[in-house]
PDB file of C-alpha atoms in Angstrom:
ATOM      1  CA  MET A   1      53.525 122.985 139.428  1.00 50.00           C
ATOM      2  CA  ARG A   2      52.564 126.646 139.266  1.00 46.00           C
ATOM      3  CA  ASN A   3      56.217 127.680 139.769  1.00 51.00           C
ATOM      4  CA  ARG A   4      57.289 125.260 137.047  1.00 48.00           C
ATOM      5  CA  ASN A   5      54.758 126.768 134.638  1.00 48.00           C
ATOM      6  CA  ARG A   6      55.937 130.237 135.524  1.00 48.00           C
ATOM      7  CA  SER A   7      59.522 129.143 134.846  1.00 51.00           C
ATOM      8  CA  PHE A   8      58.519 127.657 131.495  1.00 39.00           C
ATOM      9  CA  VAL A   9      56.690 130.832 130.483  1.00 42.00           C
ATOM     10  CA  ALA A  10      59.629 132.961 131.567  1.00 45.00           C
ATOM     11  CA  LYS A  11      61.995 130.898 129.437  1.00 48.00           C
ATOM     12  CA  LYS A  12      59.677 131.201 126.408  1.00 42.00           C
ATOM     13  CA  ILE A  13      59.484 134.956 126.883  1.00 41.00           C
ATOM     14  CA  LEU A  14      63.277 135.143 127.107  1.00 47.00           C
ATOM     15  CA  THR A  15      63.624 133.034 123.971  1.00 48.00           C
ATOM     16  CA  LEU A  16      61.175 135.186 122.043  1.00 43.00           C
ATOM     17  CA  ALA A  17      62.856 138.342 123.286  1.00 45.00           C
ATOM     18  CA  THR A  18      66.266 137.049 122.198  1.00 48.00           C
ATOM     19  CA  ALA A  19      64.904 136.093 118.758  1.00 46.00           C
ATOM     20  CA  SER A  20      63.273 139.508 118.416  1.00 48.00           C
ATOM     21  CA  SER A  21      66.532 141.212 119.358  1.00 44.00           C
ATOM     22  CA  LEU A  22      68.485 139.192 116.777  1.00 43.00           C
ATOM     23  CA  LEU A  23      65.886 139.969 114.121  1.00 43.00           C
ATOM     24  CA  ALA A  24      66.050 143.640 115.017  1.00 41.00           C
ATOM     25  CA  LEU A  25      69.829 143.582 114.764  1.00 41.00           C
ATOM     26  CA  SER A  26      69.586 141.803 111.405  1.00 43.00           C
ATOM     27  CA  ASN A  27      67.100 144.334 110.082  1.00 48.00           C
ATOM     28  CA  THR A  28      69.277 147.180 111.331  1.00 46.00           C
ATOM     29  CA  ALA A  29      72.293 145.703 109.519  1.00 47.00           C
ATOM     30  CA  LEU A  30      70.312 145.367 106.286  1.00 55.00           C
ATOM     31  CA  ALA A  31      68.962 148.903 106.655  1.00 65.00           C
ATOM     32  CA  ALA A  32      72.528 150.195 106.996  1.00 88.00           C
ATOM     33  CA  TYR A  33      73.778 148.371 103.881  1.00 97.00           C
ATOM     34  CA  PRO A  34      76.266 149.108 102.493  1.00 97.00           C
ATOM     35  CA  GLU A  35      78.607 149.983 105.345  1.00 97.00           C
ATOM     36  CA  ARG A  36      81.863 149.378 103.462  1.00 97.00           C
ATOM     37  CA  PRO A  37      83.134 149.203  99.852  1.00 98.00           C
ATOM     38  CA  ILE A  38      81.613 146.615  97.510  1.00 98.00           C
ATOM     39  CA  SER A  39      83.820 144.371  95.386  1.00 98.00           C
ATOM     40  CA  TRP A  40      82.644 144.043  91.785  1.00 98.00           C
ATOM     41  CA  ILE A  41      84.352 141.078  90.106  1.00 98.00           C
ATOM     42  CA  VAL A  42      85.021 141.292  86.359  1.00 97.00           C
ATOM     43  CA  PRO A  43      86.088 137.789  85.223  1.00 93.00           C
ATOM     44  CA  PHE A  44      88.091 139.150  82.278  1.00 86.00           C
ATOM     45  CA  PRO A  45      91.020 141.578  81.867  1.00 84.00           C
ATOM     46  CA  PRO A  46      90.582 145.373  81.628  1.00 88.00           C
ATOM     47  CA  GLY A  47      89.787 146.980  78.293  1.00 77.00           C
ATOM     48  CA  GLY A  48      86.707 145.122  77.085  1.00 78.00           C
ATOM     49  CA  ALA A  49      83.023 146.091  77.126  1.00 83.00           C
ATOM     50  CA  MET A  50      82.410 144.161  80.328  1.00 90.00           C
ATOM     51  CA  ASP A  51      85.113 146.081  82.166  1.00 91.00           C
ATOM     52  CA  VAL A  52      83.921 149.468  80.868  1.00 91.00           C
ATOM     53  CA  ILE A  53      80.316 148.762  81.848  1.00 94.00           C
ATOM     54  CA  ALA A  54      81.265 147.651  85.364  1.00 97.00           C
ATOM     55  CA  ARG A  55      83.505 150.647  86.006  1.00 97.00           C
ATOM     56  CA  THR A  56      81.019 153.169  84.606  1.00 96.00           C
ATOM     57  CA  LEU A  57      78.044 151.767  86.492  1.00 97.00           C
ATOM     58  CA  GLY A  58      80.122 151.246  89.625  1.00 97.00           C
ATOM     59  CA  GLU A  59      81.071 154.901  89.749  1.00 97.00           C
ATOM     60  CA  ALA A  60      77.453 156.028  89.330  1.00 97.00           C
ATOM     61  CA  MET A  61      76.166 153.497  91.868  1.00 97.00           C
ATOM     62  CA  SER A  62      78.752 154.588  94.433  1.00 97.00           C
ATOM     63  CA  LYS A  63      77.181 158.031  94.574  1.00 94.00           C
ATOM     64  CA  GLU A  64      73.745 156.605  95.362  1.00 94.00           C
ATOM     65  CA  LEU A  65      74.903 153.926  97.780  1.00 97.00           C
ATOM     66  CA  GLY A  66      77.367 156.137  99.613  1.00 96.00           C
ATOM     67  CA  GLN A  67      80.158 153.560  99.352  1.00 97.00           C
ATOM     68  CA  SER A  68      82.892 152.837  96.823  1.00 97.00           C
ATOM     69  CA  ILE A  69      82.472 150.001  94.362  1.00 98.00           C
ATOM     70  CA  VAL A  70      85.878 148.519  93.649  1.00 98.00           C
ATOM     71  CA  VAL A  71      86.235 146.719  90.321  1.00 97.00           C
ATOM     72  CA  GLU A  72      88.535 143.695  90.477  1.00 97.00           C
ATOM     73  CA  ASN A  73      89.590 141.870  87.305  1.00 96.00           C
ATOM     74  CA  LYS A  74      89.852 138.093  87.809  1.00 94.00           C
ATOM     75  CA  PRO A  75      90.474 136.670  84.314  1.00 89.00           C
ATOM     76  CA  GLY A  76      90.933 133.090  83.244  1.00 83.00           C
ATOM     77  CA  ALA A  77      89.200 129.918  82.020  1.00 81.00           C
ATOM     78  CA  GLY A  78      86.501 131.700  80.049  1.00 78.00           C
ATOM     79  CA  GLY A  79      85.328 133.615  83.110  1.00 86.00           C
ATOM     80  CA  ASN A  80      85.148 130.525  85.315  1.00 90.00           C
ATOM     81  CA  ILE A  81      87.875 131.612  87.742  1.00 93.00           C
ATOM     82  CA  GLY A  82      86.079 134.820  88.673  1.00 95.00           C
ATOM     83  CA  ALA A  83      82.691 133.097  88.755  1.00 95.00           C
ATOM     84  CA  ALA A  84      83.953 130.379  91.086  1.00 95.00           C
ATOM     85  CA  GLN A  85      85.335 133.025  93.442  1.00 96.00           C
ATOM     86  CA  VAL A  86      81.996 134.830  93.609  1.00 98.00           C
ATOM     87  CA  ALA A  87      80.045 131.578  94.021  1.00 97.00           C
ATOM     88  CA  SER A  88      82.042 130.804  97.168  1.00 97.00           C
ATOM     89  CA  ALA A  89      82.028 134.363  98.538  1.00 98.00           C
ATOM     90  CA  LYS A  90      80.074 135.341 101.641  1.00 98.00           C
ATOM     91  CA  PRO A  91      76.485 136.228 100.608  1.00 98.00           C
ATOM     92  CA  ASP A  92      76.444 139.580 102.361  1.00 98.00           C
ATOM     93  CA  GLY A  93      76.139 141.949  99.397  1.00 98.00           C
ATOM     94  CA  TYR A  94      79.788 142.969  99.385  1.00 98.00           C
ATOM     95  CA  THR A  95      80.777 140.769  96.438  1.00 98.00           C
ATOM     96  CA  ILE A  96      78.982 140.956  93.087  1.00 98.00           C
ATOM     97  CA  MET A  97      79.932 139.925  89.564  1.00 98.00           C
ATOM     98  CA  ILE A  98      79.273 141.070  86.009  1.00 98.00           C
ATOM     99  CA  VAL A  99      78.825 138.266  83.482  1.00 96.00           C
ATOM    100  CA  ALA A 100      78.142 137.833  79.772  1.00 90.00           C
ATOM    101  CA  ASN A 101      76.751 135.062  77.558  1.00 88.00           C
ATOM    102  CA  GLY A 102      79.325 132.684  78.997  1.00 86.00           C
ATOM    103  CA  MET A 103      77.186 132.314  82.125  1.00 92.00           C
ATOM    104  CA  ALA A 104      74.610 130.472  80.021  1.00 93.00           C
ATOM    105  CA  VAL A 105      77.156 128.739  77.800  1.00 90.00           C
ATOM    106  CA  ASN A 106      79.786 127.346  80.161  1.00 88.00           C
ATOM    107  CA  PRO A 107      77.622 124.542  81.609  1.00 89.00           C
ATOM    108  CA  SER A 108      77.541 123.016  78.121  1.00 90.00           C
ATOM    109  CA  LEU A 109      81.208 123.713  77.355  1.00 86.00           C
ATOM    110  CA  TYR A 110      82.891 122.536  80.539  1.00 85.00           C
ATOM    111  CA  LYS A 111      82.289 119.044  81.914  1.00 81.00           C
ATOM    112  CA  GLN A 112      83.404 119.874  85.448  1.00 83.00           C
ATOM    113  CA  LEU A 113      82.449 123.354  86.598  1.00 88.00           C
ATOM    114  CA  THR A 114      83.081 124.137  90.248  1.00 91.00           C
ATOM    115  CA  TYR A 115      79.855 126.136  90.391  1.00 94.00           C
ATOM    116  CA  ASP A 116      76.261 125.934  89.161  1.00 94.00           C
ATOM    117  CA  PRO A 117      75.246 129.083  87.217  1.00 93.00           C
ATOM    118  CA  ILE A 118      71.613 128.685  88.240  1.00 93.00           C
ATOM    119  CA  LYS A 119      71.870 127.470  91.855  1.00 95.00           C
ATOM    120  CA  ASP A 120      75.008 129.267  93.095  1.00 97.00           C
ATOM    121  CA  PHE A 121      74.105 132.850  92.189  1.00 98.00           C
ATOM    122  CA  ALA A 122      71.425 135.378  93.040  1.00 98.00           C
ATOM    123  CA  PRO A 123      70.314 137.418  89.983  1.00 98.00           C
ATOM    124  CA  ILE A 124      70.410 141.199  90.282  1.00 98.00           C
ATOM    125  CA  SER A 125      69.775 142.736  86.860  1.00 98.00           C
ATOM    126  CA  LEU A 126      70.357 142.505  83.139  1.00 97.00           C
ATOM    127  CA  LEU A 127      72.478 145.487  82.127  1.00 97.00           C
ATOM    128  CA  ALA A 128      73.063 145.941  78.421  1.00 95.00           C
ATOM    129  CA  ALA A 129      73.666 144.375  75.034  1.00 91.00           C
ATOM    130  CA  VAL A 130      76.879 145.170  73.151  1.00 90.00           C
ATOM    131  CA  PRO A 131      77.197 144.009  69.516  1.00 93.00           C
ATOM    132  CA  ASN A 132      80.241 142.245  68.159  1.00 95.00           C
ATOM    133  CA  ILE A 133      81.878 143.193  64.870  1.00 96.00           C
ATOM    134  CA  LEU A 134      83.722 140.997  62.385  1.00 98.00           C
ATOM    135  CA  VAL A 135      87.024 142.806  61.845  1.00 98.00           C
ATOM    136  CA  THR A 136      90.342 142.254  60.116  1.00 98.00           C
ATOM    137  CA  GLN A 137      93.469 144.302  59.433  1.00 98.00           C
ATOM    138  CA  ALA A 138      92.755 147.511  57.506  1.00 98.00           C
ATOM    139  CA  THR A 139      95.724 146.746  55.247  1.00 97.00           C
ATOM    140  CA  ARG A 140      94.056 143.628  53.837  1.00 96.00           C
ATOM    141  CA  ASN A 141      92.905 144.715  50.389  1.00 95.00           C
ATOM    142  CA  ASP A 142      91.789 141.176  49.541  1.00 95.00           C
ATOM    143  CA  ILE A 143      88.990 141.182  52.141  1.00 97.00           C
ATOM    144  CA  ASN A 144      86.209 143.757  52.029  1.00 97.00           C
ATOM    145  CA  SER A 145      83.046 141.827  52.890  1.00 97.00           C
ATOM    146  CA  VAL A 146      81.612 138.756  54.594  1.00 98.00           C
ATOM    147  CA  LYS A 147      81.322 137.106  51.169  1.00 97.00           C
ATOM    148  CA  ASP A 148      85.078 137.617  50.675  1.00 97.00           C
ATOM    149  CA  VAL A 149      85.793 135.945  54.032  1.00 98.00           C
ATOM    150  CA  ILE A 150      83.571 132.976  53.208  1.00 97.00           C
ATOM    151  CA  ALA A 151      84.973 132.514  49.713  1.00 97.00           C
ATOM    152  CA  GLN A 152      88.617 132.743  50.757  1.00 96.00           C
ATOM    153  CA  THR A 153      88.150 130.473  53.765  1.00 97.00           C
ATOM    154  CA  LYS A 154      86.391 127.818  51.693  1.00 97.00           C
ATOM    155  CA  GLU A 155      89.237 127.888  49.186  1.00 96.00           C
ATOM    156  CA  ASN A 156      91.779 127.434  51.984  1.00 96.00           C
ATOM    157  CA  PRO A 157      90.214 125.339  54.778  1.00 95.00           C
ATOM    158  CA  GLY A 158      92.188 125.372  58.010  1.00 95.00           C
ATOM    159  CA  LYS A 159      94.456 128.219  56.903  1.00 96.00           C
ATOM    160  CA  TYR A 160      92.738 131.209  58.514  1.00 98.00           C
ATOM    161  CA  THR A 161      92.258 131.987  62.207  1.00 98.00           C
ATOM    162  CA  TYR A 162      89.937 134.006  64.386  1.00 98.00           C
ATOM    163  CA  ALA A 163      90.848 135.299  67.841  1.00 97.00           C
ATOM    164  CA  SER A 164      88.605 135.453  70.884  1.00 94.00           C
ATOM    165  CA  ALA A 165      88.667 136.774  74.448  1.00 85.00           C
ATOM    166  CA  GLY A 166      88.487 133.197  75.720  1.00 83.00           C
ATOM    167  CA  VAL A 167      86.539 129.993  75.326  1.00 81.00           C
ATOM    168  CA  GLY A 168      82.800 130.501  75.736  1.00 80.00           C
ATOM    169  CA  THR A 169      82.887 134.274  75.332  1.00 83.00           C
ATOM    170  CA  SER A 170      80.512 135.950  72.896  1.00 88.00           C
ATOM    171  CA  ILE A 171      83.519 136.558  70.635  1.00 92.00           C
ATOM    172  CA  HIS A 172      84.240 132.826  70.513  1.00 91.00           C
ATOM    173  CA  LEU A 173      80.578 131.926  70.025  1.00 91.00           C
ATOM    174  CA  ALA A 174      80.236 134.450  67.211  1.00 94.00           C
ATOM    175  CA  GLY A 175      83.114 132.842  65.337  1.00 95.00           C
ATOM    176  CA  ALA A 176      81.911 129.298  66.021  1.00 91.00           C
ATOM    177  CA  LEU A 177      78.427 130.151  64.757  1.00 91.00           C
ATOM    178  CA  PHE A 178      79.981 131.769  61.663  1.00 95.00           C
ATOM    179  CA  ASN A 179      81.954 128.581  61.022  1.00 94.00           C
ATOM    180  CA  TYR A 180      78.889 126.401  61.517  1.00 91.00           C
ATOM    181  CA  LEU A 181      76.416 128.310  59.356  1.00 93.00           C
ATOM    182  CA  GLY A 182      78.977 129.010  56.640  1.00 95.00           C
ATOM    183  CA  GLU A 183      80.329 125.433  56.720  1.00 94.00           C
ATOM    184  CA  LEU A 184      83.808 126.873  57.164  1.00 95.00           C
ATOM    185  CA  ASP A 185      87.031 125.732  58.792  1.00 95.00           C
ATOM    186  CA  MET A 186      88.588 128.691  60.595  1.00 96.00           C
ATOM    187  CA  LEU A 187      90.823 127.907  63.557  1.00 96.00           C
ATOM    188  CA  HIS A 188      89.809 129.387  66.908  1.00 95.00           C
ATOM    189  CA  VAL A 189      92.643 131.051  68.864  1.00 96.00           C
ATOM    190  CA  PRO A 190      91.540 131.920  72.428  1.00 93.00           C
ATOM    191  CA  TYR A 191      93.232 134.649  74.501  1.00 91.00           C
ATOM    192  CA  ARG A 192      92.939 135.813  78.108  1.00 82.00           C
ATOM    193  CA  GLY A 193      90.705 138.739  77.268  1.00 80.00           C
ATOM    194  CA  SER A 194      89.887 141.013  74.358  1.00 84.00           C
ATOM    195  CA  GLY A 195      92.902 143.296  74.837  1.00 86.00           C
ATOM    196  CA  PRO A 196      95.670 140.786  74.032  1.00 92.00           C
ATOM    197  CA  ALA A 197      93.559 139.276  71.249  1.00 95.00           C
ATOM    198  CA  VAL A 198      93.194 142.653  69.529  1.00 95.00           C
ATOM    199  CA  THR A 199      96.926 143.272  69.929  1.00 96.00           C
ATOM    200  CA  ASP A 200      97.715 140.112  67.990  1.00 97.00           C
ATOM    201  CA  LEU A 201      95.017 140.883  65.426  1.00 98.00           C
ATOM    202  CA  LEU A 202      96.579 144.291  64.800  1.00 97.00           C
ATOM    203  CA  GLY A 203      99.968 142.624  64.495  1.00 97.00           C
ATOM    204  CA  GLY A 204      98.708 140.099  61.972  1.00 97.00           C
ATOM    205  CA  GLN A 205      99.257 137.033  64.168  1.00 97.00           C
ATOM    206  CA  VAL A 206      95.583 136.144  63.634  1.00 98.00           C
ATOM    207  CA  ASP A 207      93.338 136.906  60.673  1.00 98.00           C
ATOM    208  CA  TYR A 208      89.926 137.796  62.078  1.00 98.00           C
ATOM    209  CA  MET A 209      88.050 138.590  65.242  1.00 98.00           C
ATOM    210  CA  PHE A 210      84.393 139.038  66.156  1.00 97.00           C
ATOM    211  CA  ASP A 211      85.363 141.691  68.665  1.00 94.00           C
ATOM    212  CA  SER A 212      82.999 143.777  70.755  1.00 88.00           C
ATOM    213  CA  ILE A 213      82.173 147.164  69.318  1.00 91.00           C
ATOM    214  CA  THR A 214      83.687 148.671  72.482  1.00 83.00           C
ATOM    215  CA  SER A 215      87.262 147.622  71.852  1.00 85.00           C
ATOM    216  CA  ALA A 216      87.088 147.441  68.049  1.00 92.00           C
ATOM    217  CA  LYS A 217      85.640 150.856  67.220  1.00 91.00           C
ATOM    218  CA  PRO A 218      88.653 152.969  68.302  1.00 92.00           C
ATOM    219  CA  HIS A 219      90.883 150.890  66.024  1.00 96.00           C
ATOM    220  CA  ILE A 220      88.335 151.146  63.225  1.00 96.00           C
ATOM    221  CA  ASP A 221      88.178 154.934  63.639  1.00 95.00           C
ATOM    222  CA  ALA A 222      91.980 155.057  63.654  1.00 97.00           C
ATOM    223  CA  GLY A 223      92.139 153.171  60.356  1.00 97.00           C
ATOM    224  CA  LYS A 224      93.905 150.141  61.847  1.00 98.00           C
ATOM    225  CA  LEU A 225      91.025 147.665  61.632  1.00 98.00           C
ATOM    226  CA  LYS A 226      88.463 147.118  58.900  1.00 98.00           C
ATOM    227  CA  ALA A 227      84.864 146.465  59.962  1.00 98.00           C
ATOM    228  CA  LEU A 228      83.077 143.921  57.778  1.00 98.00           C
ATOM    229  CA  ALA A 229      79.763 143.248  59.539  1.00 98.00           C
ATOM    230  CA  ILE A 230      77.917 143.338  62.865  1.00 97.00           C
ATOM    231  CA  THR A 231      76.674 140.184  64.598  1.00 96.00           C
ATOM    232  CA  THR A 232      73.271 141.366  65.811  1.00 92.00           C
ATOM    233  CA  ALA A 233      69.964 140.946  63.979  1.00 89.00           C
ATOM    234  CA  LYS A 234      69.718 144.684  63.372  1.00 90.00           C
ATOM    235  CA  ARG A 235      72.278 147.327  62.522  1.00 91.00           C
ATOM    236  CA  SER A 236      73.783 149.368  65.335  1.00 90.00           C
ATOM    237  CA  SER A 237      72.965 153.038  65.834  1.00 84.00           C
ATOM    238  CA  THR A 238      76.668 153.526  66.602  1.00 88.00           C
ATOM    239  CA  LEU A 239      77.731 152.245  63.162  1.00 91.00           C
ATOM    240  CA  PRO A 240      74.535 152.521  61.092  1.00 92.00           C
ATOM    241  CA  ASN A 241      76.276 151.964  57.751  1.00 95.00           C
ATOM    242  CA  LEU A 242      77.773 148.645  58.822  1.00 96.00           C
ATOM    243  CA  PRO A 243      75.659 145.721  57.557  1.00 97.00           C
ATOM    244  CA  THR A 244      74.747 142.717  59.654  1.00 97.00           C
ATOM    245  CA  VAL A 245      76.389 139.357  59.016  1.00 98.00           C
ATOM    246  CA  SER A 246      73.010 137.976  57.969  1.00 96.00           C
ATOM    247  CA  GLU A 247      72.313 140.606  55.338  1.00 96.00           C
ATOM    248  CA  SER A 248      75.919 140.297  54.129  1.00 96.00           C
ATOM    249  CA  GLY A 249      75.471 136.763  52.886  1.00 90.00           C
ATOM    250  CA  LEU A 250      75.107 134.419  55.860  1.00 96.00           C
ATOM    251  CA  ASP A 251      71.352 134.055  56.249  1.00 93.00           C
ATOM    252  CA  GLY A 252      70.046 133.317  59.730  1.00 91.00           C
ATOM    253  CA  TYR A 253      73.172 134.481  61.529  1.00 94.00           C
ATOM    254  CA  GLU A 254      72.520 136.386  64.767  1.00 91.00           C
ATOM    255  CA  LEU A 255      74.370 136.743  68.046  1.00 92.00           C
ATOM    256  CA  THR A 256      73.587 139.448  70.593  1.00 88.00           C
ATOM    257  CA  PRO A 257      76.058 139.619  73.497  1.00 91.00           C
ATOM    258  CA  TRP A 258      74.419 140.547  76.804  1.00 94.00           C
ATOM    259  CA  PHE A 259      75.753 141.537  80.203  1.00 96.00           C
ATOM    260  CA  ALA A 260      74.197 141.027  83.631  1.00 98.00           C
ATOM    261  CA  THR A 261      75.028 141.074  87.341  1.00 98.00           C
ATOM    262  CA  PHE A 262      74.802 138.417  90.028  1.00 98.00           C
ATOM    263  CA  ALA A 263      75.633 138.011  93.717  1.00 98.00           C
ATOM    264  CA  PRO A 264      76.367 134.787  95.619  1.00 98.00           C
ATOM    265  CA  ALA A 265      73.302 132.634  96.290  1.00 98.00           C
ATOM    266  CA  GLY A 266      71.808 133.354  99.688  1.00 98.00           C
ATOM    267  CA  THR A 267      72.355 137.105  99.514  1.00 98.00           C
ATOM    268  CA  PRO A 268      69.376 138.673 101.362  1.00 98.00           C
ATOM    269  CA  ASP A 269      66.580 139.825  99.071  1.00 98.00           C
ATOM    270  CA  GLU A 270      66.635 143.294 100.641  1.00 98.00           C
ATOM    271  CA  ILE A 271      70.254 143.711  99.530  1.00 98.00           C
ATOM    272  CA  ILE A 272      69.497 142.360  96.052  1.00 98.00           C
ATOM    273  CA  GLN A 273      66.688 144.888  95.694  1.00 98.00           C
ATOM    274  CA  THR A 274      68.959 147.704  96.895  1.00 98.00           C
ATOM    275  CA  LEU A 275      71.584 146.802  94.305  1.00 98.00           C
ATOM    276  CA  ASN A 276      68.978 146.388  91.567  1.00 98.00           C
ATOM    277  CA  LYS A 277      67.530 149.821  92.259  1.00 98.00           C
ATOM    278  CA  ALA A 278      70.986 151.419  92.311  1.00 98.00           C
ATOM    279  CA  MET A 279      71.901 149.778  88.981  1.00 97.00           C
ATOM    280  CA  LEU A 280      68.713 150.821  87.224  1.00 97.00           C
ATOM    281  CA  ASN A 281      69.054 154.381  88.518  1.00 97.00           C
ATOM    282  CA  ALA A 282      72.700 154.466  87.438  1.00 97.00           C
ATOM    283  CA  MET A 283      71.754 153.427  83.901  1.00 96.00           C
ATOM    284  CA  ASP A 284      69.456 156.459  83.715  1.00 95.00           C
ATOM    285  CA  SER A 285      72.245 158.901  84.615  1.00 95.00           C
ATOM    286  CA  GLU A 286      73.517 161.095  81.807  1.00 95.00           C
ATOM    287  CA  LYS A 287      77.133 160.022  82.244  1.00 94.00           C
ATOM    288  CA  VAL A 288      76.267 156.337  81.962  1.00 96.00           C
ATOM    289  CA  LYS A 289      74.042 156.998  78.945  1.00 95.00           C
ATOM    290  CA  THR A 290      76.898 158.841  77.262  1.00 94.00           C
ATOM    291  CA  THR A 291      79.397 156.076  78.007  1.00 93.00           C
ATOM    292  CA  PHE A 292      76.989 153.390  76.817  1.00 93.00           C
ATOM    293  CA  ALA A 293      76.512 155.294  73.545  1.00 90.00           C
ATOM    294  CA  THR A 294      80.272 155.653  73.150  1.00 88.00           C
ATOM    295  CA  ILE A 295      80.911 151.920  73.504  1.00 87.00           C
ATOM    296  CA  GLY A 296      77.843 150.923  71.500  1.00 89.00           C
ATOM    297  CA  ALA A 297      75.973 149.448  74.462  1.00 91.00           C
ATOM    298  CA  GLU A 298      72.188 149.351  74.489  1.00 87.00           C
ATOM    299  CA  LYS A 299      70.563 149.508  77.922  1.00 92.00           C
ATOM    300  CA  ILE A 300      68.339 146.598  78.949  1.00 93.00           C
ATOM    301  CA  GLY A 301      67.718 146.542  82.713  1.00 95.00           C
ATOM    302  CA  SER A 302      65.462 144.022  84.471  1.00 97.00           C
ATOM    303  CA  THR A 303      64.127 142.729  87.758  1.00 98.00           C
ATOM    304  CA  PRO A 304      66.012 139.881  89.466  1.00 98.00           C
ATOM    305  CA  ASP A 305      63.215 137.451  88.522  1.00 98.00           C
ATOM    306  CA  GLU A 306      63.346 138.523  84.876  1.00 98.00           C
ATOM    307  CA  LEU A 307      67.091 137.893  84.822  1.00 97.00           C
ATOM    308  CA  LYS A 308      66.607 134.469  86.415  1.00 97.00           C
ATOM    309  CA  SER A 309      64.120 133.479  83.725  1.00 97.00           C
ATOM    310  CA  TYR A 310      66.307 134.923  80.961  1.00 94.00           C
ATOM    311  CA  LEU A 311      69.368 132.982  82.145  1.00 96.00           C
ATOM    312  CA  GLN A 312      67.397 129.748  82.204  1.00 95.00           C
ATOM    313  CA  ASP A 313      66.130 130.354  78.653  1.00 92.00           C
ATOM    314  CA  GLU A 314      69.610 131.269  77.375  1.00 90.00           C
ATOM    315  CA  THR A 315      71.132 128.195  79.018  1.00 93.00           C
ATOM    316  CA  THR A 316      68.618 125.951  77.272  1.00 92.00           C
ATOM    317  CA  LYS A 317      69.130 127.697  73.926  1.00 86.00           C
ATOM    318  CA  TRP A 318      72.914 127.470  73.968  1.00 86.00           C
ATOM    319  CA  GLN A 319      72.865 123.887  75.147  1.00 91.00           C
ATOM    320  CA  LYS A 320      71.132 123.015  71.888  1.00 87.00           C
ATOM    321  CA  ILE A 321      73.367 125.208  69.709  1.00 84.00           C
ATOM    322  CA  ILE A 322      76.582 123.883  71.254  1.00 89.00           C
ATOM    323  CA  LYS A 323      75.440 120.323  70.715  1.00 88.00           C
ATOM    324  CA  GLU A 324      74.627 121.033  67.067  1.00 84.00           C
ATOM    325  CA  THR A 325      77.740 123.086  66.315  1.00 79.00           C
ATOM    326  CA  GLY A 326      80.211 120.913  68.161  1.00 78.00           C
ATOM    327  CA  ILE A 327      81.719 123.916  69.972  1.00 79.00           C
ATOM    328  CA  SER A 328      84.277 122.698  72.505  1.00 70.00           C
ATOM    329  CA  ALA A 329      86.214 124.153  75.393  1.00 71.00           C
ATOM    330  CA  ASN A 330      89.302 122.282  74.172  1.00 57.00           C
TER     331      ASN A 330
END
């Protein structure tokens, strides 16, 4: 009996020792993170605010983390293709994703998502807000204000179009909200990203766009696009003379596009905290501040828990708005 007890104790000691060794190895691996390049998925094509923010922050974060952050554009289906890829990725901290308002909107737009925005992702941090601008061709002498757009569209329902970077993007939502509050009938024309949408806007294939200030401003400065109003509740410090849509004649209108980062659900908290710290530090660097100012982005920053709560609130808000406006993914 005594030998049996000794054997039992020996086995328990061995088991505990093995568990301790595995835990030590796990902690060592986490302490060494990152040991290889990190993939940062951008679920839209290059050229938009989302892409610029990811690349700028990625470069600054690489210096702190000691590893490259490789931005990969995975456009399609309103950001759902890239999101689905990240949701199914290994939760080891080597795959992260930047998202926009669509993360909170898509559950109400798409009946069959292959991922759950709340359950399948680990929040890292809110990043920034980037206003959208209602723009049209600079050569259009008949349109010089929001009131002109509303009046002309009401006189010709179904005739005019507005482009977007895809269904569920802030650009689409801005136009849908404009239609709803103004009781207008402008046709939505979705594209695979802001770049091709702006190209067709410049060419006159579409009439309007609620484009991000990032991609619209260079064309405004070059005299190719005419800025009519900004979508946020307050004017932008980047274009202080540009009125808001609300003060231009559409009372109650407000849409503030936001950007945030997530990792696959199950990513260790230590890694999430490492990434959060690197992102917040990167946003305080002079180069990132300069780039943010250039593209009209306003820094937000948050803890992972704050982002989780914010996403839940935004999802609830847009669920109600989409139901009332009749916005559809079709």
